[in-house]
Amino acid sequence: MVTLLYEQSGLLGVSGISGDMRTLIDSDDPLAAEAVDLFVYRIAREIGSLAAAIGGLDTLVFKAGIRQNAPYIRERAGAVAGWLAVNIDHKLNGRGDEVISLAGSDVDALVIPTDEERAVGIQHLCASSFVARTLSAEPDATRAAGVSTCQEFGGSSMVR
């Protein structure tokens, strides 16, 4: 079961070819195209769901693998979110600029790097700070750890 869920599902499970988006985009196989289409559909579904929940969008941010290696996916995601006034500039997107929306767009589209090691470190400091605060008489243990605020909101932390 673990092998099925962690190694044979997702893009690989749909395409039967690869779990690597770059390989699927470059492939002529219809199953690769179906996997890419399904991926874009899931992005569109999440954008739409979140936009509805918060009453619209000011900015659409692409991070992680979509930031690094997938201008095609960013462009398609922008196209399916066009009803939210997301307008991706083809040239800026292809170059991987930080701002990839057309000038004057109602919604900014940004490509932002993800520092996963920093995020893990922040989570560790927050957890350590919580333990330090509960075990120590010193209420400012977080300051000593270099963390100003460790409020948890769905797994993210606010830090300086």
PDB file of C-alpha atoms in Angstrom:
ATOM      1  CA  MET A   1       0.000   0.000   0.000  1.00  0.00           C
ATOM      2  CA  VAL A   2       2.823   2.420   0.879  1.00  0.00           C
ATOM      3  CA  THR A   3       4.518   1.771  -2.472  1.00  0.00           C
ATOM      4  CA  LEU A   4       1.261   2.356  -4.316  1.00  0.00           C
ATOM      5  CA  LEU A   5       0.534   5.623  -2.514  1.00  0.00           C
ATOM      6  CA  TYR A   6       4.032   7.101  -2.405  1.00  0.00           C
ATOM      7  CA  GLU A   7       5.685   5.757  -5.545  1.00  0.00           C
ATOM      8  CA  GLN A   8       3.029   4.807  -8.095  1.00  0.00           C
ATOM      9  CA  SER A   9       0.297   7.427  -7.701  1.00  0.00           C
ATOM     10  CA  GLY A  10      -0.070  11.041  -8.763  1.00  0.00           C
ATOM     11  CA  LEU A  11       1.340  12.072 -12.127  1.00  0.00           C
ATOM     12  CA  LEU A  12       3.029   8.696 -12.597  1.00  0.00           C
ATOM     13  CA  GLY A  13      -0.172   6.833 -11.785  1.00  0.00           C
ATOM     14  CA  VAL A  14      -2.194   8.839 -14.311  1.00  0.00           C
ATOM     15  CA  SER A  15       0.393   8.912 -17.094  1.00  0.00           C
ATOM     16  CA  GLY A  16       2.097   5.568 -16.610  1.00  0.00           C
ATOM     17  CA  ILE A  17       5.238   7.378 -17.811  1.00  0.00           C
ATOM     18  CA  SER A  18       6.720   9.602 -15.121  1.00  0.00           C
ATOM     19  CA  GLY A  19       6.015  11.663 -12.058  1.00  0.00           C
ATOM     20  CA  ASP A  20       8.250  14.436 -13.422  1.00  0.00           C
ATOM     21  CA  MET A  21       6.222  17.277 -14.930  1.00  0.00           C
ATOM     22  CA  ARG A  22       9.032  18.213 -17.356  1.00  0.00           C
ATOM     23  CA  THR A  23       9.001  14.706 -18.822  1.00  0.00           C
ATOM     24  CA  LEU A  24       5.221  14.786 -19.186  1.00  0.00           C
ATOM     25  CA  ILE A  25       5.203  18.207 -20.859  1.00  0.00           C
ATOM     26  CA  ASP A  26       7.834  17.034 -23.364  1.00  0.00           C
ATOM     27  CA  SER A  27       5.993  13.775 -24.126  1.00  0.00           C
ATOM     28  CA  ASP A  28       3.696  13.176 -27.111  1.00  0.00           C
ATOM     29  CA  ASP A  29       1.825  10.428 -25.257  1.00  0.00           C
ATOM     30  CA  PRO A  30      -1.891  11.224 -24.733  1.00  0.00           C
ATOM     31  CA  LEU A  31      -1.694   9.863 -21.173  1.00  0.00           C
ATOM     32  CA  ALA A  32       1.060  12.378 -20.387  1.00  0.00           C
ATOM     33  CA  ALA A  33      -1.184  15.159 -21.700  1.00  0.00           C
ATOM     34  CA  GLU A  34      -4.034  13.818 -19.563  1.00  0.00           C
ATOM     35  CA  ALA A  35      -1.837  13.909 -16.451  1.00  0.00           C
ATOM     36  CA  VAL A  36      -0.816  17.518 -17.199  1.00  0.00           C
ATOM     37  CA  ASP A  37      -4.459  18.478 -17.833  1.00  0.00           C
ATOM     38  CA  LEU A  38      -5.499  16.892 -14.539  1.00  0.00           C
ATOM     39  CA  PHE A  39      -2.720  18.756 -12.716  1.00  0.00           C
ATOM     40  CA  VAL A  40      -3.843  22.084 -14.220  1.00  0.00           C
ATOM     41  CA  TYR A  41      -7.459  21.235 -13.360  1.00  0.00           C
ATOM     42  CA  ARG A  42      -6.464  20.686  -9.723  1.00  0.00           C
ATOM     43  CA  ILE A  43      -4.643  24.029  -9.673  1.00  0.00           C
ATOM     44  CA  ALA A  44      -7.709  25.739 -11.167  1.00  0.00           C
ATOM     45  CA  ARG A  45      -9.978  24.065  -8.632  1.00  0.00           C
ATOM     46  CA  GLU A  46      -7.837  25.205  -5.715  1.00  0.00           C
ATOM     47  CA  ILE A  47      -7.458  28.765  -7.040  1.00  0.00           C
ATOM     48  CA  GLY A  48     -11.219  29.007  -7.564  1.00  0.00           C
ATOM     49  CA  SER A  49     -12.019  27.536  -4.174  1.00  0.00           C
ATOM     50  CA  LEU A  50      -9.638  29.813  -2.311  1.00  0.00           C
ATOM     51  CA  ALA A  51     -10.650  32.900  -4.309  1.00  0.00           C
ATOM     52  CA  ALA A  52     -14.295  32.217  -3.460  1.00  0.00           C
ATOM     53  CA  ALA A  53     -13.468  31.704   0.212  1.00  0.00           C
ATOM     54  CA  ILE A  54     -11.576  34.995   0.540  1.00  0.00           C
ATOM     55  CA  GLY A  55     -13.668  37.060  -1.878  1.00  0.00           C
ATOM     56  CA  GLY A  56     -11.280  37.384  -4.818  1.00  0.00           C
ATOM     57  CA  LEU A  57      -7.576  37.706  -5.516  1.00  0.00           C
ATOM     58  CA  ASP A  58      -5.064  40.507  -5.347  1.00  0.00           C
ATOM     59  CA  THR A  59      -2.044  38.330  -6.152  1.00  0.00           C
ATOM     60  CA  LEU A  60      -1.432  34.806  -7.428  1.00  0.00           C
ATOM     61  CA  VAL A  61       1.923  33.422  -6.250  1.00  0.00           C
ATOM     62  CA  PHE A  62       3.725  30.483  -7.847  1.00  0.00           C
ATOM     63  CA  LYS A  63       6.273  28.730  -5.611  1.00  0.00           C
ATOM     64  CA  ALA A  64       8.322  25.526  -5.378  1.00  0.00           C
ATOM     65  CA  GLY A  65       8.576  23.360  -8.517  1.00  0.00           C
ATOM     66  CA  ILE A  66       6.023  25.409 -10.435  1.00  0.00           C
ATOM     67  CA  ARG A  67       8.196  28.439  -9.772  1.00  0.00           C
ATOM     68  CA  GLN A  68      11.416  26.808 -10.874  1.00  0.00           C
ATOM     69  CA  ASN A  69      10.695  24.696 -13.904  1.00  0.00           C
ATOM     70  CA  ALA A  70       7.207  25.117 -15.254  1.00  0.00           C
ATOM     71  CA  PRO A  71       6.439  28.259 -17.282  1.00  0.00           C
ATOM     72  CA  TYR A  72       3.985  26.160 -19.318  1.00  0.00           C
ATOM     73  CA  ILE A  73       2.065  25.196 -16.169  1.00  0.00           C
ATOM     74  CA  ARG A  74       2.102  28.788 -14.870  1.00  0.00           C
ATOM     75  CA  GLU A  75       0.714  30.015 -18.186  1.00  0.00           C
ATOM     76  CA  ARG A  76      -2.023  27.390 -18.212  1.00  0.00           C
ATOM     77  CA  ALA A  77      -2.893  28.102 -14.578  1.00  0.00           C
ATOM     78  CA  GLY A  78      -3.151  31.786 -15.428  1.00  0.00           C
ATOM     79  CA  ALA A  79      -5.404  30.990 -18.378  1.00  0.00           C
ATOM     80  CA  VAL A  80      -7.831  28.927 -16.282  1.00  0.00           C
ATOM     81  CA  ALA A  81      -7.829  31.690 -13.661  1.00  0.00           C
ATOM     82  CA  GLY A  82      -8.501  34.333 -16.309  1.00  0.00           C
ATOM     83  CA  TRP A  83     -12.034  34.791 -14.999  1.00  0.00           C
ATOM     84  CA  LEU A  84     -10.381  36.193 -11.855  1.00  0.00           C
ATOM     85  CA  ALA A  85      -8.511  38.778 -13.974  1.00  0.00           C
ATOM     86  CA  VAL A  86      -5.205  36.876 -13.886  1.00  0.00           C
ATOM     87  CA  ASN A  87      -3.263  37.790 -17.030  1.00  0.00           C
ATOM     88  CA  ILE A  88       0.138  36.143 -17.499  1.00  0.00           C
ATOM     89  CA  ASP A  89       2.681  37.864 -19.762  1.00  0.00           C
ATOM     90  CA  HIS A  90       4.121  35.140 -22.016  1.00  0.00           C
ATOM     91  CA  LYS A  91       7.569  36.754 -22.287  1.00  0.00           C
ATOM     92  CA  LEU A  92       7.969  37.570 -18.600  1.00  0.00           C
ATOM     93  CA  ASN A  93       6.774  34.081 -17.682  1.00  0.00           C
ATOM     94  CA  GLY A  94       9.190  32.422 -20.107  1.00  0.00           C
ATOM     95  CA  ARG A  95      12.102  34.338 -18.623  1.00  0.00           C
ATOM     96  CA  GLY A  96      11.011  33.441 -15.096  1.00  0.00           C
ATOM     97  CA  ASP A  97      10.806  37.048 -13.929  1.00  0.00           C
ATOM     98  CA  GLU A  98       9.475  37.651 -10.428  1.00  0.00           C
ATOM     99  CA  VAL A  99       6.440  39.555 -11.744  1.00  0.00           C
ATOM    100  CA  ILE A 100       4.869  37.656 -14.646  1.00  0.00           C
ATOM    101  CA  SER A 101       1.515  39.424 -14.960  1.00  0.00           C
ATOM    102  CA  LEU A 102       0.741  41.831 -17.776  1.00  0.00           C
ATOM    103  CA  ALA A 103       1.226  45.490 -16.915  1.00  0.00           C
ATOM    104  CA  GLY A 104      -2.029  46.920 -15.600  1.00  0.00           C
ATOM    105  CA  SER A 105      -3.492  43.530 -14.628  1.00  0.00           C
ATOM    106  CA  ASP A 106      -6.046  43.597 -11.840  1.00  0.00           C
ATOM    107  CA  VAL A 107      -4.318  40.596 -10.237  1.00  0.00           C
ATOM    108  CA  ASP A 108      -0.545  40.402  -9.896  1.00  0.00           C
ATOM    109  CA  ALA A 109       1.091  37.080 -10.758  1.00  0.00           C
ATOM    110  CA  LEU A 110       4.399  36.464  -8.993  1.00  0.00           C
ATOM    111  CA  VAL A 111       7.102  33.800  -9.109  1.00  0.00           C
ATOM    112  CA  ILE A 112       8.626  33.565  -5.622  1.00  0.00           C
ATOM    113  CA  PRO A 113      11.480  31.286  -4.515  1.00  0.00           C
ATOM    114  CA  THR A 114      10.804  28.810  -1.737  1.00  0.00           C
ATOM    115  CA  ASP A 115      13.416  28.351   0.963  1.00  0.00           C
ATOM    116  CA  GLU A 116      12.288  24.981   2.309  1.00  0.00           C
ATOM    117  CA  GLU A 117      15.242  24.632   4.676  1.00  0.00           C
ATOM    118  CA  ARG A 118      14.377  27.993   6.268  1.00  0.00           C
ATOM    119  CA  ALA A 119      10.721  26.985   6.592  1.00  0.00           C
ATOM    120  CA  VAL A 120      11.702  23.751   8.358  1.00  0.00           C
ATOM    121  CA  GLY A 121      14.082  25.692  10.602  1.00  0.00           C
ATOM    122  CA  ILE A 122      11.345  28.155  11.507  1.00  0.00           C
ATOM    123  CA  GLN A 123       8.980  25.315  12.390  1.00  0.00           C
ATOM    124  CA  HIS A 124      11.695  23.748  14.548  1.00  0.00           C
ATOM    125  CA  LEU A 125      12.381  27.044  16.320  1.00  0.00           C
ATOM    126  CA  CYS A 126       8.684  27.566  16.921  1.00  0.00           C
ATOM    127  CA  ALA A 127       8.314  24.102  18.413  1.00  0.00           C
ATOM    128  CA  SER A 128      11.485  24.564  20.489  1.00  0.00           C
ATOM    129  CA  SER A 129      10.336  28.000  21.613  1.00  0.00           C
ATOM    130  CA  PHE A 130       6.994  26.592  22.727  1.00  0.00           C
ATOM    131  CA  VAL A 131       8.775  23.918  24.772  1.00  0.00           C
ATOM    132  CA  ALA A 132      11.186  26.510  26.172  1.00  0.00           C
ATOM    133  CA  ARG A 133       8.306  28.810  27.155  1.00  0.00           C
ATOM    134  CA  THR A 134       6.406  26.037  28.889  1.00  0.00           C
ATOM    135  CA  LEU A 135       9.432  24.586  30.711  1.00  0.00           C
ATOM    136  CA  SER A 136      11.304  27.802  31.462  1.00  0.00           C
ATOM    137  CA  ALA A 137      10.512  30.675  33.771  1.00  0.00           C
ATOM    138  CA  GLU A 138      11.917  33.026  31.120  1.00  0.00           C
ATOM    139  CA  PRO A 139       8.966  34.246  28.986  1.00  0.00           C
ATOM    140  CA  ASP A 140      11.217  35.646  26.267  1.00  0.00           C
ATOM    141  CA  ALA A 141      12.861  32.366  25.264  1.00  0.00           C
ATOM    142  CA  THR A 142      11.684  32.941  21.724  1.00  0.00           C
ATOM    143  CA  ARG A 143      13.726  36.122  21.470  1.00  0.00           C
ATOM    144  CA  ALA A 144      16.885  34.219  22.425  1.00  0.00           C
ATOM    145  CA  ALA A 145      16.115  31.711  19.685  1.00  0.00           C
ATOM    146  CA  GLY A 146      15.791  34.518  17.122  1.00  0.00           C
ATOM    147  CA  VAL A 147      12.050  34.125  16.661  1.00  0.00           C
ATOM    148  CA  SER A 148       9.799  37.075  17.321  1.00  0.00           C
ATOM    149  CA  THR A 149       6.399  35.428  16.943  1.00  0.00           C
ATOM    150  CA  CYS A 150       5.515  31.781  16.443  1.00  0.00           C
ATOM    151  CA  GLN A 151       1.785  31.804  15.935  1.00  0.00           C
ATOM    152  CA  GLU A 152       0.623  28.721  14.097  1.00  0.00           C
ATOM    153  CA  PHE A 153      -1.818  29.208  11.233  1.00  0.00           C
ATOM    154  CA  GLY A 154      -2.276  25.921   9.402  1.00  0.00           C
ATOM    155  CA  GLY A 155       1.383  24.988   9.666  1.00  0.00           C
ATOM    156  CA  SER A 156       2.895  28.363   8.809  1.00  0.00           C
ATOM    157  CA  SER A 157       4.679  30.626  11.227  1.00  0.00           C
ATOM    158  CA  MET A 158       5.039  34.365  11.497  1.00  0.00           C
ATOM    159  CA  VAL A 159       8.663  35.339  12.147  1.00  0.00           C
ATOM    160  CA  ARG A 160      10.833  38.369  11.809  1.00  0.00           C
TER     161      ARG A 160
END
